[in-house]
Amino acid sequence: MTDVPLAAAHAVDRYLVEMLVGSDAALDAAVAHQRAGGLPDIEVAPTSGKLLWLLARICGARRVLEIGTLGGYSTIWLARGIPDGGRVVTIEAEPRHAEVARTSIDRAGVGERVDIRVGRGADVLPTLVDEEPFDLVFIDADKESNTLYLDWAARLGRAGTLVVVDNVVRAGRVADDADDSTQVAGVRAGLRMLRDDPRFTATALQTLDAKGWDGIALALVV
Ligand code: DHB
Ligand code: MG
């Protein structure tokens, strides 16, 4: 197999973004606000943001759970993918990130649809048990907790809920036996759970985009 020329892959990503995703002021402002606030530069790529929007539309999602708000970039995409009266509940452990996200989400005009819960997923998720089930769950937080988040995704979802897990490839480290980082261990444990836990059926795709080489898992709660 020939090596993938990285510069060409990045050029393709720019081409696809220009061709099919485009840009708009609210999303550009969210990224700029996040950068200005010194938040990590790890929001999803534009192609993945639009994928989240499409998945919400395809599922007919009204209730979305996001674990890991960061600056609200993916939250805005998800909120745009649900109808009026729908809700994105998004959990963020870092109060400063939640503040930055709140501003960007409100500026994007979807503030009424977005409920930011500040706290660790492990503490916030159990408070959601009495709410209506979520139709789509996006897991994009500390990778060490992926199995905990998947367990809650199944508990807070229903048969037919779509679960998306970000960062399952980590520049190939997921399949590198020499990698013994806690993050990669968390990613692998999540993938094993998607294989072994009868509540899920799943696949995963590699991505090579503005954020480098990574991937997403897609799972159905059965
Ligand atoms: C990291 C986390 C993410 O969610 C991501 O999309 C990229 C990188 C990280 O913790 O390094
Ligand atoms: Mg991520």
PDB file of C-alpha atoms and ligand atoms in Angstrom:
ATOM      1  CA  MET A   1       0.000   0.000   0.000  1.00  0.00           C
ATOM      2  CA  THR A   2       1.257   3.467  -0.820  1.00  0.00           C
ATOM      3  CA  ASP A   3       1.670   5.927   2.012  1.00  0.00           C
ATOM      4  CA  VAL A   4      -1.021   8.570   2.323  1.00  0.00           C
ATOM      5  CA  PRO A   5       0.528  11.928   1.357  1.00  0.00           C
ATOM      6  CA  LEU A   6      -0.410  14.056   4.343  1.00  0.00           C
ATOM      7  CA  ALA A   7      -0.358  17.386   2.517  1.00  0.00           C
ATOM      8  CA  ALA A   8      -2.757  15.979  -0.088  1.00  0.00           C
ATOM      9  CA  ALA A   9      -5.069  14.650   2.631  1.00  0.00           C
ATOM     10  CA  HIS A  10      -5.201  18.102   4.199  1.00  0.00           C
ATOM     11  CA  ALA A  11      -5.866  19.658   0.799  1.00  0.00           C
ATOM     12  CA  VAL A  12      -8.740  17.195   0.316  1.00  0.00           C
ATOM     13  CA  ASP A  13     -10.135  18.146   3.708  1.00  0.00           C
ATOM     14  CA  ARG A  14     -10.074  21.847   2.786  1.00  0.00           C
ATOM     15  CA  TYR A  15     -11.681  20.986  -0.552  1.00  0.00           C
ATOM     16  CA  LEU A  16     -14.476  19.004   1.095  1.00  0.00           C
ATOM     17  CA  VAL A  17     -15.119  21.691   3.691  1.00  0.00           C
ATOM     18  CA  GLU A  18     -15.370  24.310   0.969  1.00  0.00           C
ATOM     19  CA  MET A  19     -17.501  22.027  -1.238  1.00  0.00           C
ATOM     20  CA  LEU A  20     -19.985  20.682   1.290  1.00  0.00           C
ATOM     21  CA  VAL A  21     -19.701  22.368   4.684  1.00  0.00           C
ATOM     22  CA  GLY A  22     -18.919  26.034   4.126  1.00  0.00           C
ATOM     23  CA  SER A  23     -18.560  28.357   7.066  1.00  0.00           C
ATOM     24  CA  ASP A  24     -20.721  30.804   8.891  1.00  0.00           C
ATOM     25  CA  ALA A  25     -20.188  33.688  11.227  1.00  0.00           C
ATOM     26  CA  ALA A  26     -21.520  32.002  14.373  1.00  0.00           C
ATOM     27  CA  LEU A  27     -19.310  28.938  14.076  1.00  0.00           C
ATOM     28  CA  ASP A  28     -16.264  31.008  13.121  1.00  0.00           C
ATOM     29  CA  ALA A  29     -16.950  33.279  16.107  1.00  0.00           C
ATOM     30  CA  ALA A  30     -17.273  30.270  18.429  1.00  0.00           C
ATOM     31  CA  VAL A  31     -13.857  28.991  17.369  1.00  0.00           C
ATOM     32  CA  ALA A  32     -12.340  32.488  17.687  1.00  0.00           C
ATOM     33  CA  HIS A  33     -13.878  32.980  21.143  1.00  0.00           C
ATOM     34  CA  GLN A  34     -12.562  29.598  22.245  1.00  0.00           C
ATOM     35  CA  ARG A  35      -9.041  30.417  20.989  1.00  0.00           C
ATOM     36  CA  ALA A  36      -9.128  33.857  22.636  1.00  0.00           C
ATOM     37  CA  GLY A  37     -10.164  32.228  25.897  1.00  0.00           C
ATOM     38  CA  GLY A  38      -7.163  29.924  25.757  1.00  0.00           C
ATOM     39  CA  LEU A  39      -9.243  26.748  25.548  1.00  0.00           C
ATOM     40  CA  PRO A  40      -7.554  23.737  23.934  1.00  0.00           C
ATOM     41  CA  ASP A  41      -7.706  23.614  20.153  1.00  0.00           C
ATOM     42  CA  ILE A  42      -9.544  20.270  20.103  1.00  0.00           C
ATOM     43  CA  GLU A  43     -13.083  20.971  18.910  1.00  0.00           C
ATOM     44  CA  VAL A  44     -14.323  18.676  16.156  1.00  0.00           C
ATOM     45  CA  ALA A  45     -13.373  19.457  12.540  1.00  0.00           C
ATOM     46  CA  PRO A  46     -15.983  21.179  10.339  1.00  0.00           C
ATOM     47  CA  THR A  47     -16.728  17.955   8.416  1.00  0.00           C
ATOM     48  CA  SER A  48     -17.402  16.173  11.730  1.00  0.00           C
ATOM     49  CA  GLY A  49     -19.499  19.074  13.001  1.00  0.00           C
ATOM     50  CA  LYS A  50     -21.693  18.805   9.933  1.00  0.00           C
ATOM     51  CA  LEU A  51     -21.794  15.033  10.389  1.00  0.00           C
ATOM     52  CA  LEU A  52     -23.201  15.548  13.899  1.00  0.00           C
ATOM     53  CA  TRP A  53     -25.802  17.921  12.457  1.00  0.00           C
ATOM     54  CA  LEU A  54     -26.723  15.385   9.768  1.00  0.00           C
ATOM     55  CA  LEU A  55     -26.940  12.530  12.262  1.00  0.00           C
ATOM     56  CA  ALA A  56     -29.262  14.562  14.473  1.00  0.00           C
ATOM     57  CA  ARG A  57     -31.439  15.271  11.421  1.00  0.00           C
ATOM     58  CA  ILE A  58     -31.346  11.659  10.177  1.00  0.00           C
ATOM     59  CA  CYS A  59     -32.327  10.367  13.638  1.00  0.00           C
ATOM     60  CA  GLY A  60     -35.060  12.959  13.946  1.00  0.00           C
ATOM     61  CA  ALA A  61     -33.448  13.711  17.291  1.00  0.00           C
ATOM     62  CA  ARG A  62     -35.309  16.001  19.673  1.00  0.00           C
ATOM     63  CA  ARG A  63     -33.173  15.314  22.713  1.00  0.00           C
ATOM     64  CA  VAL A  64     -29.395  15.211  22.450  1.00  0.00           C
ATOM     65  CA  LEU A  65     -26.867  14.534  25.206  1.00  0.00           C
ATOM     66  CA  GLU A  66     -23.319  15.804  24.751  1.00  0.00           C
ATOM     67  CA  ILE A  67     -20.587  14.835  27.196  1.00  0.00           C
ATOM     68  CA  GLY A  68     -17.762  17.382  26.865  1.00  0.00           C
ATOM     69  CA  THR A  69     -18.937  20.856  25.779  1.00  0.00           C
ATOM     70  CA  LEU A  70     -15.526  22.562  25.497  1.00  0.00           C
ATOM     71  CA  GLY A  71     -16.255  25.908  23.752  1.00  0.00           C
ATOM     72  CA  GLY A  72     -19.612  24.852  22.328  1.00  0.00           C
ATOM     73  CA  TYR A  73     -18.609  24.358  18.674  1.00  0.00           C
ATOM     74  CA  SER A  74     -20.078  20.847  18.366  1.00  0.00           C
ATOM     75  CA  THR A  75     -22.945  21.913  20.635  1.00  0.00           C
ATOM     76  CA  ILE A  76     -23.985  24.575  18.113  1.00  0.00           C
ATOM     77  CA  TRP A  77     -23.939  22.038  15.272  1.00  0.00           C
ATOM     78  CA  LEU A  78     -26.059  19.606  17.333  1.00  0.00           C
ATOM     79  CA  ALA A  79     -28.484  22.312  18.456  1.00  0.00           C
ATOM     80  CA  ARG A  80     -29.001  23.371  14.838  1.00  0.00           C
ATOM     81  CA  GLY A  81     -29.858  19.756  13.983  1.00  0.00           C
ATOM     82  CA  ILE A  82     -32.856  19.492  16.299  1.00  0.00           C
ATOM     83  CA  PRO A  83     -36.261  21.115  15.905  1.00  0.00           C
ATOM     84  CA  ASP A  84     -37.751  23.990  17.901  1.00  0.00           C
ATOM     85  CA  GLY A  85     -38.683  22.714  21.327  1.00  0.00           C
ATOM     86  CA  GLY A  86     -35.814  20.191  21.244  1.00  0.00           C
ATOM     87  CA  ARG A  87     -33.005  20.155  23.772  1.00  0.00           C
ATOM     88  CA  VAL A  88     -29.271  19.603  23.866  1.00  0.00           C
ATOM     89  CA  VAL A  89     -28.074  18.804  27.369  1.00  0.00           C
ATOM     90  CA  THR A  90     -24.303  19.279  27.371  1.00  0.00           C
ATOM     91  CA  ILE A  91     -22.010  18.449  30.276  1.00  0.00           C
ATOM     92  CA  GLU A  92     -18.789  20.364  30.922  1.00  0.00           C
ATOM     93  CA  ALA A  93     -16.445  19.770  33.855  1.00  0.00           C
ATOM     94  CA  GLU A  94     -14.566  23.051  33.507  1.00  0.00           C
ATOM     95  CA  PRO A  95     -16.622  26.120  34.570  1.00  0.00           C
ATOM     96  CA  ARG A  96     -14.475  28.464  32.458  1.00  0.00           C
ATOM     97  CA  HIS A  97     -15.127  26.362  29.343  1.00  0.00           C
ATOM     98  CA  ALA A  98     -18.846  26.363  30.102  1.00  0.00           C
ATOM     99  CA  GLU A  99     -18.804  30.178  30.305  1.00  0.00           C
ATOM    100  CA  VAL A 100     -17.080  30.498  26.933  1.00  0.00           C
ATOM    101  CA  ALA A 101     -19.517  27.976  25.444  1.00  0.00           C
ATOM    102  CA  ARG A 102     -22.554  29.773  26.884  1.00  0.00           C
ATOM    103  CA  THR A 103     -21.556  33.009  25.160  1.00  0.00           C
ATOM    104  CA  SER A 104     -20.937  31.353  21.783  1.00  0.00           C
ATOM    105  CA  ILE A 105     -24.099  29.232  21.916  1.00  0.00           C
ATOM    106  CA  ASP A 106     -26.225  32.268  22.780  1.00  0.00           C
ATOM    107  CA  ARG A 107     -24.564  34.342  20.047  1.00  0.00           C
ATOM    108  CA  ALA A 108     -25.345  31.547  17.577  1.00  0.00           C
ATOM    109  CA  GLY A 109     -29.027  31.982  18.393  1.00  0.00           C
ATOM    110  CA  VAL A 110     -29.575  28.461  19.759  1.00  0.00           C
ATOM    111  CA  GLY A 111     -29.292  29.295  23.451  1.00  0.00           C
ATOM    112  CA  GLU A 112     -32.881  28.336  24.209  1.00  0.00           C
ATOM    113  CA  ARG A 113     -32.230  24.797  23.033  1.00  0.00           C
ATOM    114  CA  VAL A 114     -29.046  24.260  25.049  1.00  0.00           C
ATOM    115  CA  ASP A 115     -28.798  23.369  28.689  1.00  0.00           C
ATOM    116  CA  ILE A 116     -25.174  23.381  29.934  1.00  0.00           C
ATOM    117  CA  ARG A 117     -24.646  21.357  33.117  1.00  0.00           C
ATOM    118  CA  VAL A 118     -21.370  22.174  34.817  1.00  0.00           C
ATOM    119  CA  GLY A 119     -19.721  19.269  36.614  1.00  0.00           C
ATOM    120  CA  ARG A 120     -18.019  15.942  36.126  1.00  0.00           C
ATOM    121  CA  GLY A 121     -19.941  13.526  33.949  1.00  0.00           C
ATOM    122  CA  ALA A 122     -19.898  11.005  36.771  1.00  0.00           C
ATOM    123  CA  ASP A 123     -21.786  13.470  38.980  1.00  0.00           C
ATOM    124  CA  VAL A 124     -24.108  15.058  36.405  1.00  0.00           C
ATOM    125  CA  LEU A 125     -25.204  11.965  34.444  1.00  0.00           C
ATOM    126  CA  PRO A 126     -27.089  10.326  37.345  1.00  0.00           C
ATOM    127  CA  THR A 127     -29.156  13.532  37.725  1.00  0.00           C
ATOM    128  CA  LEU A 128     -30.632  12.960  34.232  1.00  0.00           C
ATOM    129  CA  VAL A 129     -32.353   9.610  34.964  1.00  0.00           C
ATOM    130  CA  ASP A 130     -35.811  11.112  35.373  1.00  0.00           C
ATOM    131  CA  GLU A 131     -35.666  13.045  32.115  1.00  0.00           C
ATOM    132  CA  GLU A 132     -37.054  11.776  28.810  1.00  0.00           C
ATOM    133  CA  PRO A 133     -34.613   9.465  27.000  1.00  0.00           C
ATOM    134  CA  PHE A 134     -32.018  10.943  24.685  1.00  0.00           C
ATOM    135  CA  ASP A 135     -32.194  10.198  20.962  1.00  0.00           C
ATOM    136  CA  LEU A 136     -28.516  10.909  20.265  1.00  0.00           C
ATOM    137  CA  VAL A 137     -25.508  10.917  22.586  1.00  0.00           C
ATOM    138  CA  PHE A 138     -22.117  12.440  21.661  1.00  0.00           C
ATOM    139  CA  ILE A 139     -19.229  11.370  23.914  1.00  0.00           C
ATOM    140  CA  ASP A 140     -16.233  13.709  23.619  1.00  0.00           C
ATOM    141  CA  ALA A 141     -14.702  14.170  27.064  1.00  0.00           C
ATOM    142  CA  ASP A 142     -11.915  12.543  29.121  1.00  0.00           C
ATOM    143  CA  LYS A 143     -11.166   9.302  27.338  1.00  0.00           C
ATOM    144  CA  GLU A 144     -10.440   7.491  30.609  1.00  0.00           C
ATOM    145  CA  SER A 145     -14.181   7.621  31.371  1.00  0.00           C
ATOM    146  CA  ASN A 146     -15.472   6.330  28.016  1.00  0.00           C
ATOM    147  CA  THR A 147     -16.916   3.123  29.518  1.00  0.00           C
ATOM    148  CA  LEU A 148     -18.698   5.096  32.230  1.00  0.00           C
ATOM    149  CA  TYR A 149     -20.110   7.440  29.584  1.00  0.00           C
ATOM    150  CA  LEU A 150     -21.203   4.553  27.366  1.00  0.00           C
ATOM    151  CA  ASP A 151     -22.954   2.909  30.289  1.00  0.00           C
ATOM    152  CA  TRP A 152     -24.863   6.141  30.936  1.00  0.00           C
ATOM    153  CA  ALA A 153     -25.584   6.582  27.236  1.00  0.00           C
ATOM    154  CA  ALA A 154     -27.341   3.202  27.245  1.00  0.00           C
ATOM    155  CA  ARG A 155     -29.168   3.965  30.490  1.00  0.00           C
ATOM    156  CA  LEU A 156     -30.286   7.433  29.415  1.00  0.00           C
ATOM    157  CA  GLY A 157     -31.091   6.346  25.864  1.00  0.00           C
ATOM    158  CA  ARG A 158     -33.609   3.874  24.468  1.00  0.00           C
ATOM    159  CA  ALA A 159     -33.624   1.191  21.806  1.00  0.00           C
ATOM    160  CA  GLY A 160     -32.653   3.123  18.671  1.00  0.00           C
ATOM    161  CA  THR A 161     -30.538   5.799  20.339  1.00  0.00           C
ATOM    162  CA  LEU A 162     -27.428   6.673  18.343  1.00  0.00           C
ATOM    163  CA  VAL A 163     -24.176   7.020  20.272  1.00  0.00           C
ATOM    164  CA  VAL A 164     -21.163   8.755  18.712  1.00  0.00           C
ATOM    165  CA  VAL A 165     -17.756   8.513  20.385  1.00  0.00           C
ATOM    166  CA  ASP A 166     -15.040  10.960  19.318  1.00  0.00           C
ATOM    167  CA  ASN A 167     -11.290  10.286  19.162  1.00  0.00           C
ATOM    168  CA  VAL A 168     -11.194   6.515  18.891  1.00  0.00           C
ATOM    169  CA  VAL A 169      -8.055   6.388  16.718  1.00  0.00           C
ATOM    170  CA  ARG A 170      -5.744   8.950  18.337  1.00  0.00           C
ATOM    171  CA  ALA A 171      -3.252   9.160  15.462  1.00  0.00           C
ATOM    172  CA  GLY A 172      -3.107   5.366  15.306  1.00  0.00           C
ATOM    173  CA  ARG A 173      -2.171   4.913  18.933  1.00  0.00           C
ATOM    174  CA  VAL A 174      -5.308   2.831  19.577  1.00  0.00           C
ATOM    175  CA  ALA A 175      -3.728  -0.039  17.618  1.00  0.00           C
ATOM    176  CA  ASP A 176      -0.169   0.455  18.870  1.00  0.00           C
ATOM    177  CA  ASP A 177       0.583  -2.195  21.498  1.00  0.00           C
ATOM    178  CA  ALA A 178       3.429  -0.049  22.810  1.00  0.00           C
ATOM    179  CA  ASP A 179       1.044   2.751  23.801  1.00  0.00           C
ATOM    180  CA  ASP A 180       0.173   2.404  27.466  1.00  0.00           C
ATOM    181  CA  SER A 181      -1.324   5.869  28.091  1.00  0.00           C
ATOM    182  CA  THR A 182      -4.444   6.065  30.237  1.00  0.00           C
ATOM    183  CA  GLN A 183      -6.283   7.880  27.426  1.00  0.00           C
ATOM    184  CA  VAL A 184      -5.673   5.153  24.865  1.00  0.00           C
ATOM    185  CA  ALA A 185      -6.516   2.519  27.489  1.00  0.00           C
ATOM    186  CA  GLY A 186      -9.839   4.333  27.983  1.00  0.00           C
ATOM    187  CA  VAL A 187     -10.523   4.401  24.246  1.00  0.00           C
ATOM    188  CA  ARG A 188      -9.746   0.669  23.929  1.00  0.00           C
ATOM    189  CA  ALA A 189     -11.946  -0.166  26.913  1.00  0.00           C
ATOM    190  CA  GLY A 190     -14.789   1.775  25.293  1.00  0.00           C
ATOM    191  CA  LEU A 191     -14.393  -0.122  22.025  1.00  0.00           C
ATOM    192  CA  ARG A 192     -14.309  -3.474  23.880  1.00  0.00           C
ATOM    193  CA  MET A 193     -17.507  -2.453  25.635  1.00  0.00           C
ATOM    194  CA  LEU A 194     -19.146  -1.603  22.306  1.00  0.00           C
ATOM    195  CA  ARG A 195     -18.162  -5.117  21.137  1.00  0.00           C
ATOM    196  CA  ASP A 196     -19.100  -7.069  24.275  1.00  0.00           C
ATOM    197  CA  ASP A 197     -21.981  -5.226  25.916  1.00  0.00           C
ATOM    198  CA  PRO A 198     -25.239  -6.582  24.476  1.00  0.00           C
ATOM    199  CA  ARG A 199     -26.812  -3.134  24.719  1.00  0.00           C
ATOM    200  CA  PHE A 200     -24.732  -1.933  21.729  1.00  0.00           C
ATOM    201  CA  THR A 201     -23.842  -2.715  18.163  1.00  0.00           C
ATOM    202  CA  ALA A 202     -21.145  -0.528  16.652  1.00  0.00           C
ATOM    203  CA  THR A 203     -18.574   0.296  14.057  1.00  0.00           C
ATOM    204  CA  ALA A 204     -15.837   2.919  13.782  1.00  0.00           C
ATOM    205  CA  LEU A 205     -14.349   5.040  11.025  1.00  0.00           C
ATOM    206  CA  GLN A 206     -10.950   6.667  10.729  1.00  0.00           C
ATOM    207  CA  THR A 207     -10.851  10.361   9.894  1.00  0.00           C
ATOM    208  CA  LEU A 208      -8.063  12.500   8.475  1.00  0.00           C
ATOM    209  CA  ASP A 209      -9.050  16.123   8.617  1.00  0.00           C
ATOM    210  CA  ALA A 210      -8.081  19.511  10.007  1.00  0.00           C
ATOM    211  CA  LYS A 211      -7.640  17.830  13.406  1.00  0.00           C
ATOM    212  CA  GLY A 212      -5.236  15.216  12.078  1.00  0.00           C
ATOM    213  CA  TRP A 213      -5.666  11.436  12.089  1.00  0.00           C
ATOM    214  CA  ASP A 214      -8.386  10.229  14.404  1.00  0.00           C
ATOM    215  CA  GLY A 215     -11.763   8.534  14.208  1.00  0.00           C
ATOM    216  CA  ILE A 216     -15.267   8.158  15.516  1.00  0.00           C
ATOM    217  CA  ALA A 217     -17.244   5.159  16.706  1.00  0.00           C
ATOM    218  CA  LEU A 218     -20.943   4.958  15.855  1.00  0.00           C
ATOM    219  CA  ALA A 219     -23.125   2.735  18.007  1.00  0.00           C
ATOM    220  CA  LEU A 220     -26.774   1.873  18.166  1.00  0.00           C
ATOM    221  CA  VAL A 221     -28.459   1.121  21.468  1.00  0.00           C
ATOM    222  CA  VAL A 222     -30.332  -2.105  20.668  1.00  0.00           C
TER     223      VAL A 222
HETATM  224  C1  DHB B   1      -8.110  15.488  22.796  1.00  0.00           C
HETATM  225  C2  DHB B   1      -9.451  15.397  23.134  1.00  0.00           C
HETATM  226  C3  DHB B   1     -10.405  15.493  22.163  1.00  0.00           C
HETATM  227  O1  DHB B   1     -11.726  15.375  22.457  1.00  0.00           O
HETATM  228  C4  DHB B   1     -10.049  15.690  20.835  1.00  0.00           C
HETATM  229  O2  DHB B   1     -11.051  15.785  19.915  1.00  0.00           O
HETATM  230  C5  DHB B   1      -8.721  15.790  20.479  1.00  0.00           C
HETATM  231  C6  DHB B   1      -7.746  15.689  21.469  1.00  0.00           C
HETATM  232  C7  DHB B   1      -7.084  15.388  23.857  1.00  0.00           C
HETATM  233  O3  DHB B   1      -7.458  15.282  25.020  1.00  0.00           O
HETATM  234  O4  DHB B   1      -5.922  15.407  23.523  1.00  0.00           O
HETATM  235 MG    MG B   2     -12.865  15.101  20.715  1.00  0.00          MG
END
